[in-house]
Tab-separated table of C-alpha atoms in Angstrom:
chain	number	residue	atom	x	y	z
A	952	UNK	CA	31.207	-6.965	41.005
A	953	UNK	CA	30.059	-3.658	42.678
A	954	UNK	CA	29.502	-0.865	39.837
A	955	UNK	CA	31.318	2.853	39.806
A	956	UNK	CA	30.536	5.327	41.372
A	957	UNK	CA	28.803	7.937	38.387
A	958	UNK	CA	28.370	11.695	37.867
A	959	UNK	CA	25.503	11.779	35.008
A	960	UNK	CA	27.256	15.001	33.507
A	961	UNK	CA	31.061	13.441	33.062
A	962	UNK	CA	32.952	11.801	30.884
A	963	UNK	CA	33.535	8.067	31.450
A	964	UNK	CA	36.989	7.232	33.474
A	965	UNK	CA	39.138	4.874	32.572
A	966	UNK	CA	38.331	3.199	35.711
A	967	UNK	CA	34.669	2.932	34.751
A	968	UNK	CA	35.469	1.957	31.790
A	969	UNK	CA	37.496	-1.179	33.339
A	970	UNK	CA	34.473	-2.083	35.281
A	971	UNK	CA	32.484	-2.214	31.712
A	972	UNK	CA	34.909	-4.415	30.468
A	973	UNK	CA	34.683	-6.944	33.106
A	974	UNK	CA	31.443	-7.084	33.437
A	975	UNK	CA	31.406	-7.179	30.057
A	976	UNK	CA	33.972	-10.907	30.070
A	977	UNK	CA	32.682	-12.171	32.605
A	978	UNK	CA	28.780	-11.979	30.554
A	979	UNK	CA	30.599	-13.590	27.401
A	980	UNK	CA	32.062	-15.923	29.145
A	981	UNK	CA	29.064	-17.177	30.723
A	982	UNK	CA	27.090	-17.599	27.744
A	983	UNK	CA	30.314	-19.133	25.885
A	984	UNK	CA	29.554	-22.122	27.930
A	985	UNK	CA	26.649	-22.744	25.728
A	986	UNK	CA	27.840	-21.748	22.264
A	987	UNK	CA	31.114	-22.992	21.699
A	988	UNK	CA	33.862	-21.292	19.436
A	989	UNK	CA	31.830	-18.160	18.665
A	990	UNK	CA	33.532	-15.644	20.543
A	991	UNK	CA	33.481	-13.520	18.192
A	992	UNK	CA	29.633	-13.687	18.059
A	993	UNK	CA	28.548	-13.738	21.323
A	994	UNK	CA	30.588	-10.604	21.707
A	995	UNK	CA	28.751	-8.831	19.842
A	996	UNK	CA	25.332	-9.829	20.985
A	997	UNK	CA	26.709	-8.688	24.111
A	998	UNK	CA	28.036	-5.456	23.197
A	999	UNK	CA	24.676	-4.834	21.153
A	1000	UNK	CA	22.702	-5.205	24.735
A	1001	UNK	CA	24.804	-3.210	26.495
A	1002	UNK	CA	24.407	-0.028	23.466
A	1003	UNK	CA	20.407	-0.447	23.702
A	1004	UNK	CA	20.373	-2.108	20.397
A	1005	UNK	CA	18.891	-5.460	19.179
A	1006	UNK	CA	19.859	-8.244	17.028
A	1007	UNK	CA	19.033	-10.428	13.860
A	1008	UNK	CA	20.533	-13.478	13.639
A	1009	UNK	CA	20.711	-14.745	10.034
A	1010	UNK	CA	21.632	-18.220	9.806
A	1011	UNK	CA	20.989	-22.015	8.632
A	1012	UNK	CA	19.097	-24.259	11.068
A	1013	UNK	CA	20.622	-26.032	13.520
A	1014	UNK	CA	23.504	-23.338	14.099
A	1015	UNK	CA	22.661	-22.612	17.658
A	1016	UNK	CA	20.927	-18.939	16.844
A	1017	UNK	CA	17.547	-20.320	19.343
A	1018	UNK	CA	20.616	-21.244	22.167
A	1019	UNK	CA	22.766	-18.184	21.889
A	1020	UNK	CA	19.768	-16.050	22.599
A	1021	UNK	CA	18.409	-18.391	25.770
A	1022	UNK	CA	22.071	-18.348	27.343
A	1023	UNK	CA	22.066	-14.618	27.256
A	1024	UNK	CA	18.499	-14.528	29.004
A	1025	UNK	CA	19.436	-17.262	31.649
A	1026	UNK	CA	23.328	-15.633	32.286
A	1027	UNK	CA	21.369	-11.904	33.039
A	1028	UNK	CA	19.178	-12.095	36.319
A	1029	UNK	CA	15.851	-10.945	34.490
A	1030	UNK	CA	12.995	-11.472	32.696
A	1031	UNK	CA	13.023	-13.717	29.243
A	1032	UNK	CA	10.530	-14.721	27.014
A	1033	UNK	CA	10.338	-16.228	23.448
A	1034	UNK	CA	7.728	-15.521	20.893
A	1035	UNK	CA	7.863	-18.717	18.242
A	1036	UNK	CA	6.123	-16.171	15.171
A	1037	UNK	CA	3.702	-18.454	13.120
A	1038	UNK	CA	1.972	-17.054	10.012
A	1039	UNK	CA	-1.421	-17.465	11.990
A	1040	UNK	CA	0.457	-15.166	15.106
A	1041	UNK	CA	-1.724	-11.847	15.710
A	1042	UNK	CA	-0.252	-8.529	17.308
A	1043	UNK	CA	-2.004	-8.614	20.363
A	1044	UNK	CA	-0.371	-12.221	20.322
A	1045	UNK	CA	3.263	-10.527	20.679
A	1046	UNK	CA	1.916	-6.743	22.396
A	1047	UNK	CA	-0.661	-8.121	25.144
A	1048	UNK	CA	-4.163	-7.101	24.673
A	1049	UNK	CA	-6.755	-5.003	26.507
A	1050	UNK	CA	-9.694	-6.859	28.078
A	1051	UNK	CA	-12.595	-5.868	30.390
A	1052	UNK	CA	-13.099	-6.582	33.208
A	1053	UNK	CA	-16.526	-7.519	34.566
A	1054	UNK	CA	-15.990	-7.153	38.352
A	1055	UNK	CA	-14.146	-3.757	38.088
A	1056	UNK	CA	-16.087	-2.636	35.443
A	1057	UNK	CA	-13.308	-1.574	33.835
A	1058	UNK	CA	-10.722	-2.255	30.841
A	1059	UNK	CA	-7.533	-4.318	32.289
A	1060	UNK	CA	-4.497	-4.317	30.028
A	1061	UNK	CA	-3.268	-7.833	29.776
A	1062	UNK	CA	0.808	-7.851	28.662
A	1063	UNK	CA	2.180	-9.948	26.516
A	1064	UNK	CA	5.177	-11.743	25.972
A	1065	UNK	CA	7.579	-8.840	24.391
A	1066	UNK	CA	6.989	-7.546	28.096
A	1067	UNK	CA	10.700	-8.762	29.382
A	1068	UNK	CA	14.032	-8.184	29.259
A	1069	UNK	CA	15.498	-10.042	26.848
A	1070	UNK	CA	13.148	-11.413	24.291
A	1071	UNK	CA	13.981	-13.896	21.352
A	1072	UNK	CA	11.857	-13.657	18.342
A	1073	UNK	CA	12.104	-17.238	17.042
A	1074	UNK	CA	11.756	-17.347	13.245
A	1075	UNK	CA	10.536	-13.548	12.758
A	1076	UNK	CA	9.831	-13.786	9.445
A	1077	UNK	CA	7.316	-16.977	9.361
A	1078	UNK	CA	4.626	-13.941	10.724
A	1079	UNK	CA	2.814	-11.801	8.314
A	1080	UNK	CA	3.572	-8.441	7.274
A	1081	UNK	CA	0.869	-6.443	9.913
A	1082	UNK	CA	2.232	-8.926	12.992
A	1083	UNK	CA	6.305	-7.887	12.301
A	1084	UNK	CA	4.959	-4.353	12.196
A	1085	UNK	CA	4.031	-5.027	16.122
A	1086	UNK	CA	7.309	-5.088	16.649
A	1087	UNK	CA	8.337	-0.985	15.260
A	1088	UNK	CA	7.458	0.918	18.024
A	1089	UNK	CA	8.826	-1.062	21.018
A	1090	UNK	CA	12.118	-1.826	19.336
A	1091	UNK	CA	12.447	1.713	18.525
A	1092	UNK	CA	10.974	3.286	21.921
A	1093	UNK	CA	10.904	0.481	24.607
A	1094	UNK	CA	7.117	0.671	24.597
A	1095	UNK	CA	3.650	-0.665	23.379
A	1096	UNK	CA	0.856	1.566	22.640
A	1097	UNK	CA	-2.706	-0.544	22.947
A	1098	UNK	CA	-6.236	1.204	22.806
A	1099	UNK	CA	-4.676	5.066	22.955
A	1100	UNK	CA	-2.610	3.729	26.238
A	1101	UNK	CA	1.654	3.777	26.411
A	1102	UNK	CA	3.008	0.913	28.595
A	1103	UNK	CA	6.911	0.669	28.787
A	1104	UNK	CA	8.356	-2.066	28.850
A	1105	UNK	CA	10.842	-1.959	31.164
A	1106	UNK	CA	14.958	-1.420	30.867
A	1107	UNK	CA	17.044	-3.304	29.985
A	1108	UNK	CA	15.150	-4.562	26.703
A	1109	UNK	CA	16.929	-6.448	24.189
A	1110	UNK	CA	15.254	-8.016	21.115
A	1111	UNK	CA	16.992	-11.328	19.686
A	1112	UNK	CA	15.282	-12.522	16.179
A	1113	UNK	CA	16.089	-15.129	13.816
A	1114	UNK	CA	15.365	-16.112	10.686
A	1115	UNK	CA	16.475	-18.987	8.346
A	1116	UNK	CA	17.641	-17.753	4.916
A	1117	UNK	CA	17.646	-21.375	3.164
A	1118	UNK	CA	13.767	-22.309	3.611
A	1119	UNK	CA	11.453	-19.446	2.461
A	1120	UNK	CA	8.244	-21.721	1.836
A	1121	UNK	CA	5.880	-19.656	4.464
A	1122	UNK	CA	7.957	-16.887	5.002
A	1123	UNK	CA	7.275	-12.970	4.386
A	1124	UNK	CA	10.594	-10.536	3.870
A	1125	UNK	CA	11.324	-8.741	6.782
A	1126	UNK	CA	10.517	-4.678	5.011
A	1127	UNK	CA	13.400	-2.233	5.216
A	1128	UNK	CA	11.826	-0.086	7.988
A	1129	UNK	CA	12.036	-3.083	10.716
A	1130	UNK	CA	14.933	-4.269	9.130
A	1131	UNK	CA	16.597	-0.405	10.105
A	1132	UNK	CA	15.401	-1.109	13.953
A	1133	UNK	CA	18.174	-3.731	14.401
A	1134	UNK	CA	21.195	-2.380	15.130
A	1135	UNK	CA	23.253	-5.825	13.939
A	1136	UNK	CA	22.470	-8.576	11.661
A	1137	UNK	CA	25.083	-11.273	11.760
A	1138	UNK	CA	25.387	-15.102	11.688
A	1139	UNK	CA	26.821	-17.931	13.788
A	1140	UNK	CA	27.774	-20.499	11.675
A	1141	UNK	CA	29.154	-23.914	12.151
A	1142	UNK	CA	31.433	-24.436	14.787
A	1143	UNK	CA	34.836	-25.250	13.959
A	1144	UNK	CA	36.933	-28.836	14.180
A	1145	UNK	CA	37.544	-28.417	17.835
A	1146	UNK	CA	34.461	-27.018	19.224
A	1147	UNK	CA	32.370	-30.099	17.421
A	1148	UNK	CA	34.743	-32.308	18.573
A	1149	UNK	CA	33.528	-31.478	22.300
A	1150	UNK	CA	29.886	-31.264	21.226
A	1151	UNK	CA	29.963	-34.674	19.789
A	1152	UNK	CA	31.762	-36.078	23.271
A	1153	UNK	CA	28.790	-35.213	25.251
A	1154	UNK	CA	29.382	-31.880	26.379
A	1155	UNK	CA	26.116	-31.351	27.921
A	1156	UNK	CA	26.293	-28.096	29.292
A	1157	UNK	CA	24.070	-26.300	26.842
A	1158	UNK	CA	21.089	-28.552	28.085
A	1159	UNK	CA	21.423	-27.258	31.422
A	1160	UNK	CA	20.461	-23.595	32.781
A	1161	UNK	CA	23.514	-21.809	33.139
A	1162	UNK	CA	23.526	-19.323	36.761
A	1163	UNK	CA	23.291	-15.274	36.094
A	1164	UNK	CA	26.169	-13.768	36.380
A	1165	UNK	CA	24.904	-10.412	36.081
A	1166	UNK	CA	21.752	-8.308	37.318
A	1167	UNK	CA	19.950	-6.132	34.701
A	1168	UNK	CA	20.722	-3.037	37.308
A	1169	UNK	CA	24.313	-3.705	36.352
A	1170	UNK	CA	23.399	-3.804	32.602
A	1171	UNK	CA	21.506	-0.385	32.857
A	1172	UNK	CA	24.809	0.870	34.814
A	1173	UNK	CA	26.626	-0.199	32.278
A	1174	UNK	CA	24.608	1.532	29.280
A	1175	UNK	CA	24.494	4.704	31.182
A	1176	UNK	CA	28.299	4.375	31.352
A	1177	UNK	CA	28.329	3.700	27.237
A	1178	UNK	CA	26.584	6.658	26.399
A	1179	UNK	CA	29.803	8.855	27.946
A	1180	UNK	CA	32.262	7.142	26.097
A	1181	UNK	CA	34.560	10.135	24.332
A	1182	UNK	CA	33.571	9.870	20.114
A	1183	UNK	CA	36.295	12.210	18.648
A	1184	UNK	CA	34.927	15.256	15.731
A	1185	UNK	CA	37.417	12.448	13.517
A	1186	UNK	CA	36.176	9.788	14.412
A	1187	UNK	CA	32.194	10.609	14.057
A	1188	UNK	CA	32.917	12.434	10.577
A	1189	UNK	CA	34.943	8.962	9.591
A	1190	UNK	CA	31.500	7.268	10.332
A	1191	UNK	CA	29.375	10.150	8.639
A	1192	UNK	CA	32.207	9.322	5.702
A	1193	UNK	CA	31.370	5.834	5.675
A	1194	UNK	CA	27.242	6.290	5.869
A	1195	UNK	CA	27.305	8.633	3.073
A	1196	UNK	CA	29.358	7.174	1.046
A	1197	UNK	CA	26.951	3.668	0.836
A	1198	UNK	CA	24.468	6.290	-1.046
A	1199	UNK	CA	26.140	7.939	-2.966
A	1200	UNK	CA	27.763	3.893	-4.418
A	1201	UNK	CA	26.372	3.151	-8.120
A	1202	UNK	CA	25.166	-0.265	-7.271
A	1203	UNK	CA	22.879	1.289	-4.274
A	1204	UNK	CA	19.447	1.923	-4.265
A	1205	UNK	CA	18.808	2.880	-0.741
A	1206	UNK	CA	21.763	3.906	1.286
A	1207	UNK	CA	22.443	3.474	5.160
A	1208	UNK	CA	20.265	5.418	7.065
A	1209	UNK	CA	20.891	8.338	10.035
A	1210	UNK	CA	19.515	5.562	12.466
A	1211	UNK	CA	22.533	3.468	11.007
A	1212	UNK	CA	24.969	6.317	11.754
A	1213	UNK	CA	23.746	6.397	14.850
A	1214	UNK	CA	23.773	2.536	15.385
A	1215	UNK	CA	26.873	2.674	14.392
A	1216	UNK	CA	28.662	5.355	16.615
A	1217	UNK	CA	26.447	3.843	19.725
A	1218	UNK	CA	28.163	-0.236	19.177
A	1219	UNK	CA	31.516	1.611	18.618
A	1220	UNK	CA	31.300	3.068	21.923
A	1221	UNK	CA	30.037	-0.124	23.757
A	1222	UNK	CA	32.735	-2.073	21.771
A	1223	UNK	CA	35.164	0.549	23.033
A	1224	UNK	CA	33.959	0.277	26.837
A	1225	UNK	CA	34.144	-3.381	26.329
A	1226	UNK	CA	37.566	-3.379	25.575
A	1227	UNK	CA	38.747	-1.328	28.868
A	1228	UNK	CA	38.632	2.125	26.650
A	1229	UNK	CA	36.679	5.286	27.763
A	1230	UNK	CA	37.458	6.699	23.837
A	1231	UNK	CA	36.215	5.187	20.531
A	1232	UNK	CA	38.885	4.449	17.482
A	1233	UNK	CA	38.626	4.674	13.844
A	1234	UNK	CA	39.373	0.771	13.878
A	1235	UNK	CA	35.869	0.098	16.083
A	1236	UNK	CA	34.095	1.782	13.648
A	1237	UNK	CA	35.671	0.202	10.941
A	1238	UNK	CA	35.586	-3.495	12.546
A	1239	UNK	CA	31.658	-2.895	12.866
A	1240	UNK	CA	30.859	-1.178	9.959
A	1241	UNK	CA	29.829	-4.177	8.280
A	1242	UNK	CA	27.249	-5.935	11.241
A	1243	UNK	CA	25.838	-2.587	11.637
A	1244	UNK	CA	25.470	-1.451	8.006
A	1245	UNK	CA	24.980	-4.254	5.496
A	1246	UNK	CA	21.377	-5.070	6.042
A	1247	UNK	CA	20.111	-1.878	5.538
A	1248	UNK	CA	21.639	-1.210	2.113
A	1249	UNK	CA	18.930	-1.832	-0.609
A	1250	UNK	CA	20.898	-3.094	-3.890
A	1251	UNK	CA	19.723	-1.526	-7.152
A	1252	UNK	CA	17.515	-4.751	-9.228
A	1253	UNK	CA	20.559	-4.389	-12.046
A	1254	UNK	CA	23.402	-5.023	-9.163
A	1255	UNK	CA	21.048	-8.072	-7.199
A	1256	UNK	CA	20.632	-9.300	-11.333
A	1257	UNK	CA	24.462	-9.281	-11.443
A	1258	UNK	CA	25.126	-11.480	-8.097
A	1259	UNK	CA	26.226	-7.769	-6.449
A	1260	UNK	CA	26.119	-8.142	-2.550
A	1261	UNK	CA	25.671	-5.141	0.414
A	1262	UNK	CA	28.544	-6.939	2.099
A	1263	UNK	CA	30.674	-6.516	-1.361
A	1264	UNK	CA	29.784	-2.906	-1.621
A	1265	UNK	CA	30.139	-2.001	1.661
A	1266	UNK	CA	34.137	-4.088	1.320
A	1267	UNK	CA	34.146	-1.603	-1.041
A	1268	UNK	CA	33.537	1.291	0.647
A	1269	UNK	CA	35.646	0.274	3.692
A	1270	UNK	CA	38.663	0.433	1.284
A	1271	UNK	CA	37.868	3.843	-0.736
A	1272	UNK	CA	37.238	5.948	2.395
A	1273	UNK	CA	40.192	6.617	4.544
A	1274	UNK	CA	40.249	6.050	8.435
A	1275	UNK	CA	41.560	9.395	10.564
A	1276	UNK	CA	44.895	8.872	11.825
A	1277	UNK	CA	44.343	9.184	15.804
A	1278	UNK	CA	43.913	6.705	18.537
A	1279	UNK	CA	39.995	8.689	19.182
A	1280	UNK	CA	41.572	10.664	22.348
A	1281	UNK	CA	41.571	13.560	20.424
């Protein structure tokens, strides 16, 4: 799969945007080997990496959240690594740490493990408060800051946490801040009739690596493409709309933020790109609205009291604000 040729000051073609799109199957169905009947899911894991976001996935054990994230760092020729948080786990555990060094005389920075392309963050919040907060600045900027010293961590980098909402014995809330650095919380769930079915008749193919299909050069490619997918004046005030109107809801303490608007627009246009497009529509907004924005909507105590959800609200909102009528070309 050899990647476009790219002017950094042009639009995306629709022939660029093809390219996206394949390379964009062919990752899914790679790591659909792996997790059976979640299309929909690994999708949008996929599309996340490819808009220079990161993911939370929110689920019961035993749901394949641990597997979904190891396919997608075996099926991309680069670096993995997985961080198992603990409530004993210390920043410099997850950052790297600086040490000296007797021979040189000198300080040596040692990396750590968030030093790689793809890295899952097993069970986020079993780690206290100060060790998630490790996690703000390279999530945000790509980068660790240890003893006064910046050290990037490389591109393409793609955070994958989970977290297990049924067993919170040992387990600190993830605050609203880190919770804003992920652009997508979802679930997988369990896999339907058909896809067990093949699980249970020793489909093995899970335990085994799966090949890469794709380099991370192709990944950045493809991200550099993303960013020059067309976003209509409709279509980005439908999402300014949207974002505004989860503050101004009654049942709404703490609305979406600009780095949600933001989120937002940037998995619309990756979504867009993935689907052979070179122009967002009011319908990819709308059909991620609810990954992108739900988790960062803090309910007021009265609406939580009254069994309230964000996903409820923001249902709500989906239906009060009207979508443009355009395809995004405009």
């Amino acid at each position: 799969m050899n990647a476009p040729d790219q002017t950094a000051t042009q639009a995306i073609t629709p022939e660029q945007a093809q390219w996206v799109a394949q390379l964009f199957a062919t990752t899914a169905d790679a790591v659909e080997q792996a997790i059976h009947g979640k299309r929909r899911v690994v999708e949008l894991v996929i599309a996340c990496a490819l808009a220079g976001g990161h993911v939370l996935l929110e689920d019961v054990p035993g749901t394949g959240k641990t597997a979904l994230a190891r396919a997608l760092g075996q099926v991309v020729q680069g670096t993995s690594s997985r961080i198992q948080f603990t409530p004993d786990l210390l920043p410099g555990d997850i950052t790297g740490i600086t040490v000296f060094d007797q021979r040189a005389g000198a300080f040596e920075f040692h990396p750590g493990p968030i030093f790689a392309n793809i890295v899952l963050a097993d069970e986020i919040n079993r780690a206290s408060p100060k060790t998630q907060s490790a996690l703000l600045e390279v999530m945000e900027e790509a980068r660790v800051t240890v003893d006064g010293t910046s050290h990037d961590v490389g591109s393409p980098f793609l955070v994958i946490a989970t977290q297990n909402p049924v067993e919170q014995a040992g387990t600190y809330r993830l605050p609203e801040a880190q919770l804003d650095r992920f652009m997508v919380k979802t679930s997988i769930g369990y896999p339907d009739q058909a896809a067990m079915a093949r699980i249970l008749q020793g489909d093995r193919s899970a335990q085994h690596p799966l090949a890469p299909v794709v380099t991370t050069g192709m990944v950045t490619q493809a991200q550099d493409l993303i960013t020059r997918v067309h976003v209509s004046p409709l279509v980005a005030d439908y999402a300014v709309r949207l974002v505004e109107a989860t503050r101004r809801a009654s049942e709404v303490r703490l609305g979406a933020s600009v780095r949600g608007a933001l989120a937002l627009v940037r998995l619309a246009s990756a979504w867009a790109a993935a689907s052979g497009r070179h122009y967002v529509t009011p319908d990819d907004i709308r059909d991620l609205a609810m990954p992108v924005l739900t988790h960062r909507l803090v309910l007021e105590p009265e609406a939580e009291f009254d069994g309230v959800t964000a996903a409820q609200v923001l249902g709500q909102v989906l239906l009060d604000i009207s979508a443009p009528q355009e395809n995004g070309t405009a």
